[in-house]
Tab-separated table of C-alpha atoms and ligand atoms in Angstrom:
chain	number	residue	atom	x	y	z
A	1	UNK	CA	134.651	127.284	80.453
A	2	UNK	CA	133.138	124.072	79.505
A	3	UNK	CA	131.382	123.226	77.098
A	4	UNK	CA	128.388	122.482	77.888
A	5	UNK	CA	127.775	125.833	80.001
A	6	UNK	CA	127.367	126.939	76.778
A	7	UNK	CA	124.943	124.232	74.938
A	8	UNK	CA	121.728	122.219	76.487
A	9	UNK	CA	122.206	118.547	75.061
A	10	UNK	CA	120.620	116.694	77.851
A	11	UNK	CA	117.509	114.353	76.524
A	12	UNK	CA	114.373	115.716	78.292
A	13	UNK	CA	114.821	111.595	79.981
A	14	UNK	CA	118.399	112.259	81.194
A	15	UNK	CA	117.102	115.729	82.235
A	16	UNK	CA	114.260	114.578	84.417
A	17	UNK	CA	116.591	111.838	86.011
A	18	UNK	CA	118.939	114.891	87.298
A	19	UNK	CA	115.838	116.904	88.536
A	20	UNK	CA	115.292	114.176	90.837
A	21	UNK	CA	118.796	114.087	91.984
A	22	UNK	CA	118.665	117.792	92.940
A	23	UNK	CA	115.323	117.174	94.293
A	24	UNK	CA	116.126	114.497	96.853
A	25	UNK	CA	120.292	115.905	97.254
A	26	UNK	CA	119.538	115.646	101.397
A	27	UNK	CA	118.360	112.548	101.716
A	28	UNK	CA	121.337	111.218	99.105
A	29	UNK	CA	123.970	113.004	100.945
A	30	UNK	CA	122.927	111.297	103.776
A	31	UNK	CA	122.430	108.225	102.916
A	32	UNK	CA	126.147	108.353	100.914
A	33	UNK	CA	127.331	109.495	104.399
A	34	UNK	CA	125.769	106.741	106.352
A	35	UNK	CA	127.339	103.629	103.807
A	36	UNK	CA	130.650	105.318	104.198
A	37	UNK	CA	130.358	106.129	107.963
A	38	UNK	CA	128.797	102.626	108.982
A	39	UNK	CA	131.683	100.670	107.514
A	40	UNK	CA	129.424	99.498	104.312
A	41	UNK	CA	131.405	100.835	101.433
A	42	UNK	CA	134.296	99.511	102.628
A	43	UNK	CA	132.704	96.164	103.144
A	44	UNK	CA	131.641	96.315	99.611
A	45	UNK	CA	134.612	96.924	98.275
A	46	UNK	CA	136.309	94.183	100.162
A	47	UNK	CA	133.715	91.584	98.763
A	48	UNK	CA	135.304	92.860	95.432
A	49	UNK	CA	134.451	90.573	92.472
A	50	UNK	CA	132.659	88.314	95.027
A	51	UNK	CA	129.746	90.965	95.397
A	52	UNK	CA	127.633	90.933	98.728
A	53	UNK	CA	124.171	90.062	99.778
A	54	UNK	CA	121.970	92.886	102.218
A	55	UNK	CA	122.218	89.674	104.571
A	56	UNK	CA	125.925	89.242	105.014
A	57	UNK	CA	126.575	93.275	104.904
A	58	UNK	CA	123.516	93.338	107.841
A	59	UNK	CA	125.174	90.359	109.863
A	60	UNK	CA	129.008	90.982	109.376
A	61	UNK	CA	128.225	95.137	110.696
A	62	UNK	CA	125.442	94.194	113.341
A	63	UNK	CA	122.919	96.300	111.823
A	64	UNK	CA	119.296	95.319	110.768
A	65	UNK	CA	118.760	93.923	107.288
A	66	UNK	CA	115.763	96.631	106.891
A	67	UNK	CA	118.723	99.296	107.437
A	68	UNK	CA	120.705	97.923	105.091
A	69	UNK	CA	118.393	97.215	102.331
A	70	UNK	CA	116.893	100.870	102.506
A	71	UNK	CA	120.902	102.460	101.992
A	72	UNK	CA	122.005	99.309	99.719
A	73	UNK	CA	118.895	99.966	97.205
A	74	UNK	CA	119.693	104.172	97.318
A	75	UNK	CA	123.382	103.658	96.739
A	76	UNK	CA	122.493	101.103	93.492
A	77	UNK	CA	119.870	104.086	91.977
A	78	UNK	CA	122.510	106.772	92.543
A	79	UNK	CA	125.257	104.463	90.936
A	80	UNK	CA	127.700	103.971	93.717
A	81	UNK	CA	126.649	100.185	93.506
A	82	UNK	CA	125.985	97.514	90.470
A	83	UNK	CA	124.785	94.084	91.063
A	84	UNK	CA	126.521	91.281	89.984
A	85	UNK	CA	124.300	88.881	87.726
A	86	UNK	CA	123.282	85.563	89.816
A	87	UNK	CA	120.683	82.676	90.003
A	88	UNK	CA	119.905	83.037	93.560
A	89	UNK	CA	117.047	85.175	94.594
A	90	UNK	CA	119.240	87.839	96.882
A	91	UNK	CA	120.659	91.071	95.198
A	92	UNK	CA	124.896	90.482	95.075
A	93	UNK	CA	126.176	94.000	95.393
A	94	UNK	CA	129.992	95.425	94.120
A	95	UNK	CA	131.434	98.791	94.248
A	96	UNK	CA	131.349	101.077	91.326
A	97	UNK	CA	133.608	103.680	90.347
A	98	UNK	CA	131.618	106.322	92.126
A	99	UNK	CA	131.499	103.829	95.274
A	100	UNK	CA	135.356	104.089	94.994
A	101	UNK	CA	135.700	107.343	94.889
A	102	UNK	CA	133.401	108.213	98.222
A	103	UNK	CA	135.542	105.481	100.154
A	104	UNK	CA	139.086	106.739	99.087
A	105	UNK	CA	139.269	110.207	97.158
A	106	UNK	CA	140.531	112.501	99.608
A	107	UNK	CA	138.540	115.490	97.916
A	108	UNK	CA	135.492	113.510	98.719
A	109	UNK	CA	135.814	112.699	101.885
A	110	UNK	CA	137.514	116.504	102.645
A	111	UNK	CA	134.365	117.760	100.835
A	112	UNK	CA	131.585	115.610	103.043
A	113	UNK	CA	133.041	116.417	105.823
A	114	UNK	CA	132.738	120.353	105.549
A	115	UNK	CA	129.067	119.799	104.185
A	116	UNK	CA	127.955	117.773	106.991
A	117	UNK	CA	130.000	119.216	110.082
A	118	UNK	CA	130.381	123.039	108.668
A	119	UNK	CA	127.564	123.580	105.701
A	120	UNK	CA	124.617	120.918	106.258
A	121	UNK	CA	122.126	122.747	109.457
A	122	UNK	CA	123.117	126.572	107.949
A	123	UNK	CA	122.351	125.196	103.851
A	124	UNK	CA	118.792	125.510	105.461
A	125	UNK	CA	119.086	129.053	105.323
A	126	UNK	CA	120.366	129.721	102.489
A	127	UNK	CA	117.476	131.405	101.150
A	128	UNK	CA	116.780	133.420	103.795
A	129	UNK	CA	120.998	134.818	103.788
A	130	UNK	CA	120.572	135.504	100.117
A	131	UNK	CA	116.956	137.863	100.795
A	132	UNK	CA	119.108	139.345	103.953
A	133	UNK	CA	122.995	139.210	102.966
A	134	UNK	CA	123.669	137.729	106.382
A	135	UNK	CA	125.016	134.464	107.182
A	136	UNK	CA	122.021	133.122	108.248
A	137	UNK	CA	122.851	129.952	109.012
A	138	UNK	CA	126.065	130.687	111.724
A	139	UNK	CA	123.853	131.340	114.261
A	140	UNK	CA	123.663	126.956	114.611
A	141	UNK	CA	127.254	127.524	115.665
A	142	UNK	CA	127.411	130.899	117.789
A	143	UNK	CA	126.656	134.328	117.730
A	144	UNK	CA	129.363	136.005	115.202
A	145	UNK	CA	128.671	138.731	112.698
A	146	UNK	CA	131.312	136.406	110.504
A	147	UNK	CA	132.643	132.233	111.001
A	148	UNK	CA	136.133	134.063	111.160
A	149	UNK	CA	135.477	135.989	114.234
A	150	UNK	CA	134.524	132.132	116.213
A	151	UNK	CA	136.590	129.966	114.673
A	152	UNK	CA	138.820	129.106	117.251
A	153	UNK	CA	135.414	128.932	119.428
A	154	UNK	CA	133.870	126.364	117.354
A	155	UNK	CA	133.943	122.793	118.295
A	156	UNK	CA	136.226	120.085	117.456
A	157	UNK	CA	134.472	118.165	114.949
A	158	UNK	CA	133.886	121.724	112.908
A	159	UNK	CA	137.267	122.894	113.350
A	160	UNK	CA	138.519	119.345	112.112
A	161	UNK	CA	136.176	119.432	109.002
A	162	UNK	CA	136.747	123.033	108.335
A	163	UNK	CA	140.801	123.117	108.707
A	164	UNK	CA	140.804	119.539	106.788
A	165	UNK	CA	139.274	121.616	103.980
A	166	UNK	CA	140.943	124.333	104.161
A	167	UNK	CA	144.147	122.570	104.522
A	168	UNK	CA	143.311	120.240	102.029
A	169	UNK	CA	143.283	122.738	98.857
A	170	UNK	CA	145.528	125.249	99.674
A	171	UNK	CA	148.168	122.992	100.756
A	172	UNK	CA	148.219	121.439	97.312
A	173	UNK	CA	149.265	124.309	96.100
A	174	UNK	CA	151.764	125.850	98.263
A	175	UNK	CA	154.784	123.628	96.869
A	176	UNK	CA	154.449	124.846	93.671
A	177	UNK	CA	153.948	128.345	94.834
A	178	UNK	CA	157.289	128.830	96.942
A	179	UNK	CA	159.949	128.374	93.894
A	180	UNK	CA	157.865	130.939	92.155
A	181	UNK	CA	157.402	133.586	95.403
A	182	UNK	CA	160.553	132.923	96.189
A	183	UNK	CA	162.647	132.772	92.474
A	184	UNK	CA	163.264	137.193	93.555
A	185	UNK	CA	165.033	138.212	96.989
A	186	UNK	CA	162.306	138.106	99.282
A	187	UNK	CA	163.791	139.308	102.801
A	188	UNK	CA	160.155	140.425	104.728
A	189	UNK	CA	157.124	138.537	103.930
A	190	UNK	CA	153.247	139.818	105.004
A	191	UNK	CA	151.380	136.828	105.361
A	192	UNK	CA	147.537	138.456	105.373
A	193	UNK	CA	144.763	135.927	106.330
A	194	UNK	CA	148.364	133.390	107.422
A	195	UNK	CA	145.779	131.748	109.755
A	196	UNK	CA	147.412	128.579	111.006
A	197	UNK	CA	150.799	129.617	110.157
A	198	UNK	CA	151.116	126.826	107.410
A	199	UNK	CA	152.705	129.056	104.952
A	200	UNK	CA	154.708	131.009	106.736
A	201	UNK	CA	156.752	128.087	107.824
A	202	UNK	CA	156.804	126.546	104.932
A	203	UNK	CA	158.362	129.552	103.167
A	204	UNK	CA	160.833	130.138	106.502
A	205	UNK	CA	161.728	126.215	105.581
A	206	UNK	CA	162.039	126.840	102.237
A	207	UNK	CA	164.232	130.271	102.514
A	208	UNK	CA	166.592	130.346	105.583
A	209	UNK	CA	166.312	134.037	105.363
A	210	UNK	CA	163.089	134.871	105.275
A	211	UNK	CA	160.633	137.148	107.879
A	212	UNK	CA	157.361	136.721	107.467
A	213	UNK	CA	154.492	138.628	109.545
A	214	UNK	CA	151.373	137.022	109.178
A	215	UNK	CA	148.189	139.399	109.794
A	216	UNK	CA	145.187	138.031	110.431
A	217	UNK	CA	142.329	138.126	113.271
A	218	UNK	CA	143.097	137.954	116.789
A	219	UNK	CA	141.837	134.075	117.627
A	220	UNK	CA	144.003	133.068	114.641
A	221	UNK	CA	147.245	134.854	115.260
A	222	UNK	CA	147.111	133.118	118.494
A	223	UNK	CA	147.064	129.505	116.810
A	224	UNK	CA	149.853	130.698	114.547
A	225	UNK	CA	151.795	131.991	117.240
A	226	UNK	CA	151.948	128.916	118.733
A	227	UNK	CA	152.695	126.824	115.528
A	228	UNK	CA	155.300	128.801	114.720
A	229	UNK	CA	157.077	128.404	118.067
A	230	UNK	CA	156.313	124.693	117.827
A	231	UNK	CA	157.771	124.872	114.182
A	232	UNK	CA	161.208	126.344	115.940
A	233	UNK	CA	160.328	129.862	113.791
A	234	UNK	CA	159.293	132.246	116.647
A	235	UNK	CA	161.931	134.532	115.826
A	236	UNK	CA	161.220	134.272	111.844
A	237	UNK	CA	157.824	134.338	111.976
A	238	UNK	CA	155.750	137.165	114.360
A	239	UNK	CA	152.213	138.624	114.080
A	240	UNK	CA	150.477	141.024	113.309
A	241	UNK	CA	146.513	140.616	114.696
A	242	UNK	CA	143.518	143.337	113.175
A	243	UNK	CA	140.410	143.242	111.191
A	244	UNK	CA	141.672	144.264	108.012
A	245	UNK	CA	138.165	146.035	107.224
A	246	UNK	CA	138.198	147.914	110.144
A	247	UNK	CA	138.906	151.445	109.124
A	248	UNK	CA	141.366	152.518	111.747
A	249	UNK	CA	143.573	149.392	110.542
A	250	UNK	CA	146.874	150.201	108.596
A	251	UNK	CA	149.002	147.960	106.945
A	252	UNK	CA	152.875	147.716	108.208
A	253	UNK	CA	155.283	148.910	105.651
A	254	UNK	CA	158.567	147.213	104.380
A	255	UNK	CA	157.580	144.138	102.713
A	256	UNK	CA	159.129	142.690	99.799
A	257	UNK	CA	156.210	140.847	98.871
A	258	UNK	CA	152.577	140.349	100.070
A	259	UNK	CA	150.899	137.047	100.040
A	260	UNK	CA	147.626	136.390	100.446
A	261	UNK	CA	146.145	132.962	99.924
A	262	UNK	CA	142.296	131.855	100.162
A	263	UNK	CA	141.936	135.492	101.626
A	264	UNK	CA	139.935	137.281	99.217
A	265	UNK	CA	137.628	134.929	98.543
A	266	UNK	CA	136.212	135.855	102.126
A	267	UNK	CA	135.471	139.460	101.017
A	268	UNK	CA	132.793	140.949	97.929
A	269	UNK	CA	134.313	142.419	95.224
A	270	UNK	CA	134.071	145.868	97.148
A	271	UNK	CA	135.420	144.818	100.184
A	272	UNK	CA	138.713	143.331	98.215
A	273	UNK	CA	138.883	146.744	96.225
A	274	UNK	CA	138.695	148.403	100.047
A	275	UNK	CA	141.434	145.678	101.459
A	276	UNK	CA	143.976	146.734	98.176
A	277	UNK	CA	143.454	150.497	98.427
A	278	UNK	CA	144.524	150.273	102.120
A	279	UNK	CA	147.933	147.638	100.951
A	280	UNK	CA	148.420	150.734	98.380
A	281	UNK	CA	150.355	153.301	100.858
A	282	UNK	CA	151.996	150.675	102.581
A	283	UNK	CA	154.144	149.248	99.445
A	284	UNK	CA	156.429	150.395	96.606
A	285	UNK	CA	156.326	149.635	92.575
A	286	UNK	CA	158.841	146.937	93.633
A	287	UNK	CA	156.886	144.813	96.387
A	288	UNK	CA	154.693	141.786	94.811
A	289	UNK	CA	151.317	141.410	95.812
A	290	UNK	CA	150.254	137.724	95.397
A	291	UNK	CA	146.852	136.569	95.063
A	292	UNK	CA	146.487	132.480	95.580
A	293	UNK	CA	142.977	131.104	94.596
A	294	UNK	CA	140.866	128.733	93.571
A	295	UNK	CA	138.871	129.905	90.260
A	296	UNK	CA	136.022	127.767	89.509
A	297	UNK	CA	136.245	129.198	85.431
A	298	UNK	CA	140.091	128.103	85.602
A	299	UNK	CA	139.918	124.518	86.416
A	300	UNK	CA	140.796	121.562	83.985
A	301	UNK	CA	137.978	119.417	85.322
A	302	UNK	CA	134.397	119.621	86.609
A	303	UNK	CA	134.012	118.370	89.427
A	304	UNK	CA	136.760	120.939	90.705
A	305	UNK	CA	134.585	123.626	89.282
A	306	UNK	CA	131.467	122.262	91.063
A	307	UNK	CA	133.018	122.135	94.457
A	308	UNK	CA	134.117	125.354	93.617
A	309	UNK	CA	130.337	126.744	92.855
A	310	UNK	CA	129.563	124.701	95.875
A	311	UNK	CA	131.407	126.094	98.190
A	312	UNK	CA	130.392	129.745	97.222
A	313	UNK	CA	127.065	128.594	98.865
A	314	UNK	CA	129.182	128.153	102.341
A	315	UNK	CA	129.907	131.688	102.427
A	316	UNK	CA	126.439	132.703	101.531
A	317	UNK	CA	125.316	130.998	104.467
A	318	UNK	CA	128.140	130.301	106.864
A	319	UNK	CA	130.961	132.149	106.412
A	320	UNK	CA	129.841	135.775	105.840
A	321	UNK	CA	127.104	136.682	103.665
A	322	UNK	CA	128.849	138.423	100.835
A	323	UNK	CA	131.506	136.741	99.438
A	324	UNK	CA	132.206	133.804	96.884
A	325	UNK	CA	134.862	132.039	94.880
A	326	UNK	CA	135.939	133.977	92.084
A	327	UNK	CA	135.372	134.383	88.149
A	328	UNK	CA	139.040	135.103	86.884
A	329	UNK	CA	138.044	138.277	85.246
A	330	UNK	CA	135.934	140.008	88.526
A	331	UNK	CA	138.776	138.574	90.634
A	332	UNK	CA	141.261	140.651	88.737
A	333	UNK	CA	139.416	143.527	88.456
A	334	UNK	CA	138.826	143.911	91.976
A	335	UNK	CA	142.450	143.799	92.904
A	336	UNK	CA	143.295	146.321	89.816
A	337	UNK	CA	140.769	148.734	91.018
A	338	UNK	CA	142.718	148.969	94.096
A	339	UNK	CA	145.412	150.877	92.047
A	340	UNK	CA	146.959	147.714	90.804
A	341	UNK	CA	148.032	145.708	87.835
A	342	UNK	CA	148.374	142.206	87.031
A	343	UNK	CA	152.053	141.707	86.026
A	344	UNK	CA	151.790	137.880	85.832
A	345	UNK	CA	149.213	134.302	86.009
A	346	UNK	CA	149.915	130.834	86.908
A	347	UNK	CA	147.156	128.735	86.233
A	348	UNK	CA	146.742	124.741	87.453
A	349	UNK	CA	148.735	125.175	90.549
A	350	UNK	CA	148.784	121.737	92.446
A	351	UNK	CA	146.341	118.655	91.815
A	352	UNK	CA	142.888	121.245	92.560
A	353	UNK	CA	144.446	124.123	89.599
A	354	UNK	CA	145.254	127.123	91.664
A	355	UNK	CA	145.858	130.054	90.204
A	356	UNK	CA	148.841	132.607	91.241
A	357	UNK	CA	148.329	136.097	90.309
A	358	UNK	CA	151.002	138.462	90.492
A	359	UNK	CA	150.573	142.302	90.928
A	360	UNK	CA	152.352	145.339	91.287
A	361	UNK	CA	151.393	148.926	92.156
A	362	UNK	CA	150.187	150.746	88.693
B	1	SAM	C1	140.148	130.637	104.259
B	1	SAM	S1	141.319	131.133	105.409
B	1	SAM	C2	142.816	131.042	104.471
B	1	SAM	C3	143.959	130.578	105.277
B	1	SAM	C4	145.295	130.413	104.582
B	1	SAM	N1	145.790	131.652	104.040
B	1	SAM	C5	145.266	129.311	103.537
B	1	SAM	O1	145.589	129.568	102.383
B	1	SAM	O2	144.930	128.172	103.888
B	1	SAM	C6	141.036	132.878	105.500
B	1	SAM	C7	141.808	133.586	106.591
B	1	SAM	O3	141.481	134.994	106.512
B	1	SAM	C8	141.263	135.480	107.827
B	1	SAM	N2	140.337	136.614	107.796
B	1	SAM	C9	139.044	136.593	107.390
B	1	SAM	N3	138.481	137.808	107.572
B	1	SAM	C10	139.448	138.603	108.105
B	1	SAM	C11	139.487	139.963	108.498
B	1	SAM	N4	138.408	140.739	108.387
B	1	SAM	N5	140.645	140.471	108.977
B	1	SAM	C12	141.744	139.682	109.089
B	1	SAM	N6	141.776	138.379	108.710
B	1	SAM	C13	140.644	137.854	108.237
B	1	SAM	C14	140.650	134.302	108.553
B	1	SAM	O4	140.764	134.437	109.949
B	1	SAM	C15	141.430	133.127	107.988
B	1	SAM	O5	142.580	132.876	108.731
């Protein structure tokens, strides 16, 4: 933990300046999104020493000086500009560090994304999926108890921002993850939640020997189907599609290990207790059940743990209603209660610190 979760430093000045940033957060998103999205940041940080004037950005992008000014004088107050000293009577912009980082960093940009396309209409009802437990805000996108069950119904500017964020973090990890999965004989591979099919084929390019059966529900083992025939792998990689809360659902037996990565987090702690129990009967003391996640009170820096604490929000409102990214301890506990126990951790997996957990029957 850091910290500062633990002490209150903050001058009562400092402390009224971030009040203000929490009370205004829409309107700053937006108007970040709008100097990225309109070509202004990266006009800014062409001008680079130079600086530029609210005139020249209005002229060179066609856009009216009033526009300009209103984002220009914003983006200075929440530091993404400073002004260049000068005699003449016009403001001379230049990026800061925080402009940089909203024009490049890929986090960034893989984080605004999923708030504006995924998050930003449903964040409205947050409160109201917290008094309820429902997903409140979903319904902008289609009628689903869950966002898993209309994912592959959603359109393609949320599928974009929600795969490019999905993508973006797990990926990261999965390189460092295969020499680890893979350091025992692993001949059969479940694959629960495999969604696109991105780690099974990496692990069937990675082991030449490999079968891995990914299990996830119906709408996804469709796309993954098809990846993995694209990938050349249909006859390493098959599928398996079910609700795995449903209770009639049983899990196949014979796998050597059991991998589930950014899965959990899309169940409570009961539910993931209820998912284990049912993996229980279908394994031996020999088969490894691998846990991959993001843990916001794991991470070296943060700004991982915020988008972390963030992005629990998204499944208060969008995703399901019940679920969150994990505390290290309730994580573990949930998957122990399902008659496991944790035989090993990896921690800082990849640039965004996954963790690994290893467990085996108890
Ligand atoms: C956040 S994605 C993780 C995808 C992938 N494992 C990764 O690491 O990028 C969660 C996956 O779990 C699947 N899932 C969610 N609820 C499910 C359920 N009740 N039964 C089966 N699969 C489910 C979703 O369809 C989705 O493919």
């Amino acid at each position: 933990m850091f910290d500062h979760y633990y002490t209150d430093e903050m001058d009562a000045v400092n402390a009224k300046f971030e009040a203000q940033k929490i009370a205004f957060a829409p309107l700053s998103f937006q108007a970040a999104k709008a100097l990225r999205n309109l070509g202004i940041l990266e006009l800014v940080s062409k001008s680079r020493k130079k600086g530029i004037t609210v005139k020249e950005i209005a002229d060179k992008l066609n856009l009216s000086e009033y526009g300009v000014s209103v984002l220009m004088e914003m983006g200075l107050g929440m530091s993404i500009f400073k002004l260049k000293e000068s005699t003449t009577e016009d403001l001379i912009y230049t990026l800061s560090k925080v402009g940089f980082f909203l024009l490049a960093d890929d986090m960034t940009r893989v984080n605004m994304d999923f708030s504006e396309d995924v998050c930003y209409q449903g964040a409205d009802d947050l409160e109201k999926s917290i008094r309820t437990g429902k997903p409140e805000g979903l319904k902008h996108f289609g009628n689903w108890t869950t966002v898993y069950e209309g994912l592959s119904q959603t359109s393609d500017q949320f599928k974009k921002s929600w795969f490019g964020f999905d993508h973006f973090y797990s990926d990261l990890a999965f390189p460092e993850a295969l020499p680890i999965v893979f350091e025992k004989p692993v001949k059969r591979l479940f694959d629960i939640g495999g969604n696109t099919a991105k780690w099974a084929i990496q692990c069937c390019k990675f082991k030449s020997d490999v079968q891995v059966s990914i299990i996830d529900l119906p709408g996804q083992t469709a796309v993954a189907k098809e990846n993995a025939k694209k990938a050349g792998f249909e006859n390493r990689i098959d599928t398996i599609s079910c609700n795995v809360l449903d209770s009639e659902t049983k899990f196949p037996e014979g796998a050597n290990a059991v991998w589930m990565s950014q899965f959990l987090d899309c169940f409570s702690l009961h539910q993931i207790t209820k998912i284990l129990t049912k993996i229980y009967p279908a394994v031996n003391s020999e088969t490894d059940i691998y846990v991959l996640e993001p843990i916001w009170d794991k991470q070296r820096f943060e700004a991982a743990s915020y988008s972390l604490q963030a992005t629990s929000l998204y499944f208060t409102c969008i995703a399901n209603g019940n679920s969150k990214m994990y505390r290290y301890k309730e994580l573990k506990d949930a998957v122990e209660a399902g008659g496991f126990h944790l035989e090993e951790a990896h921690h800082n997996l990849g640039i965004n610190s996954y963790s690994l957990l290893r467990f085996r029957k108890k």
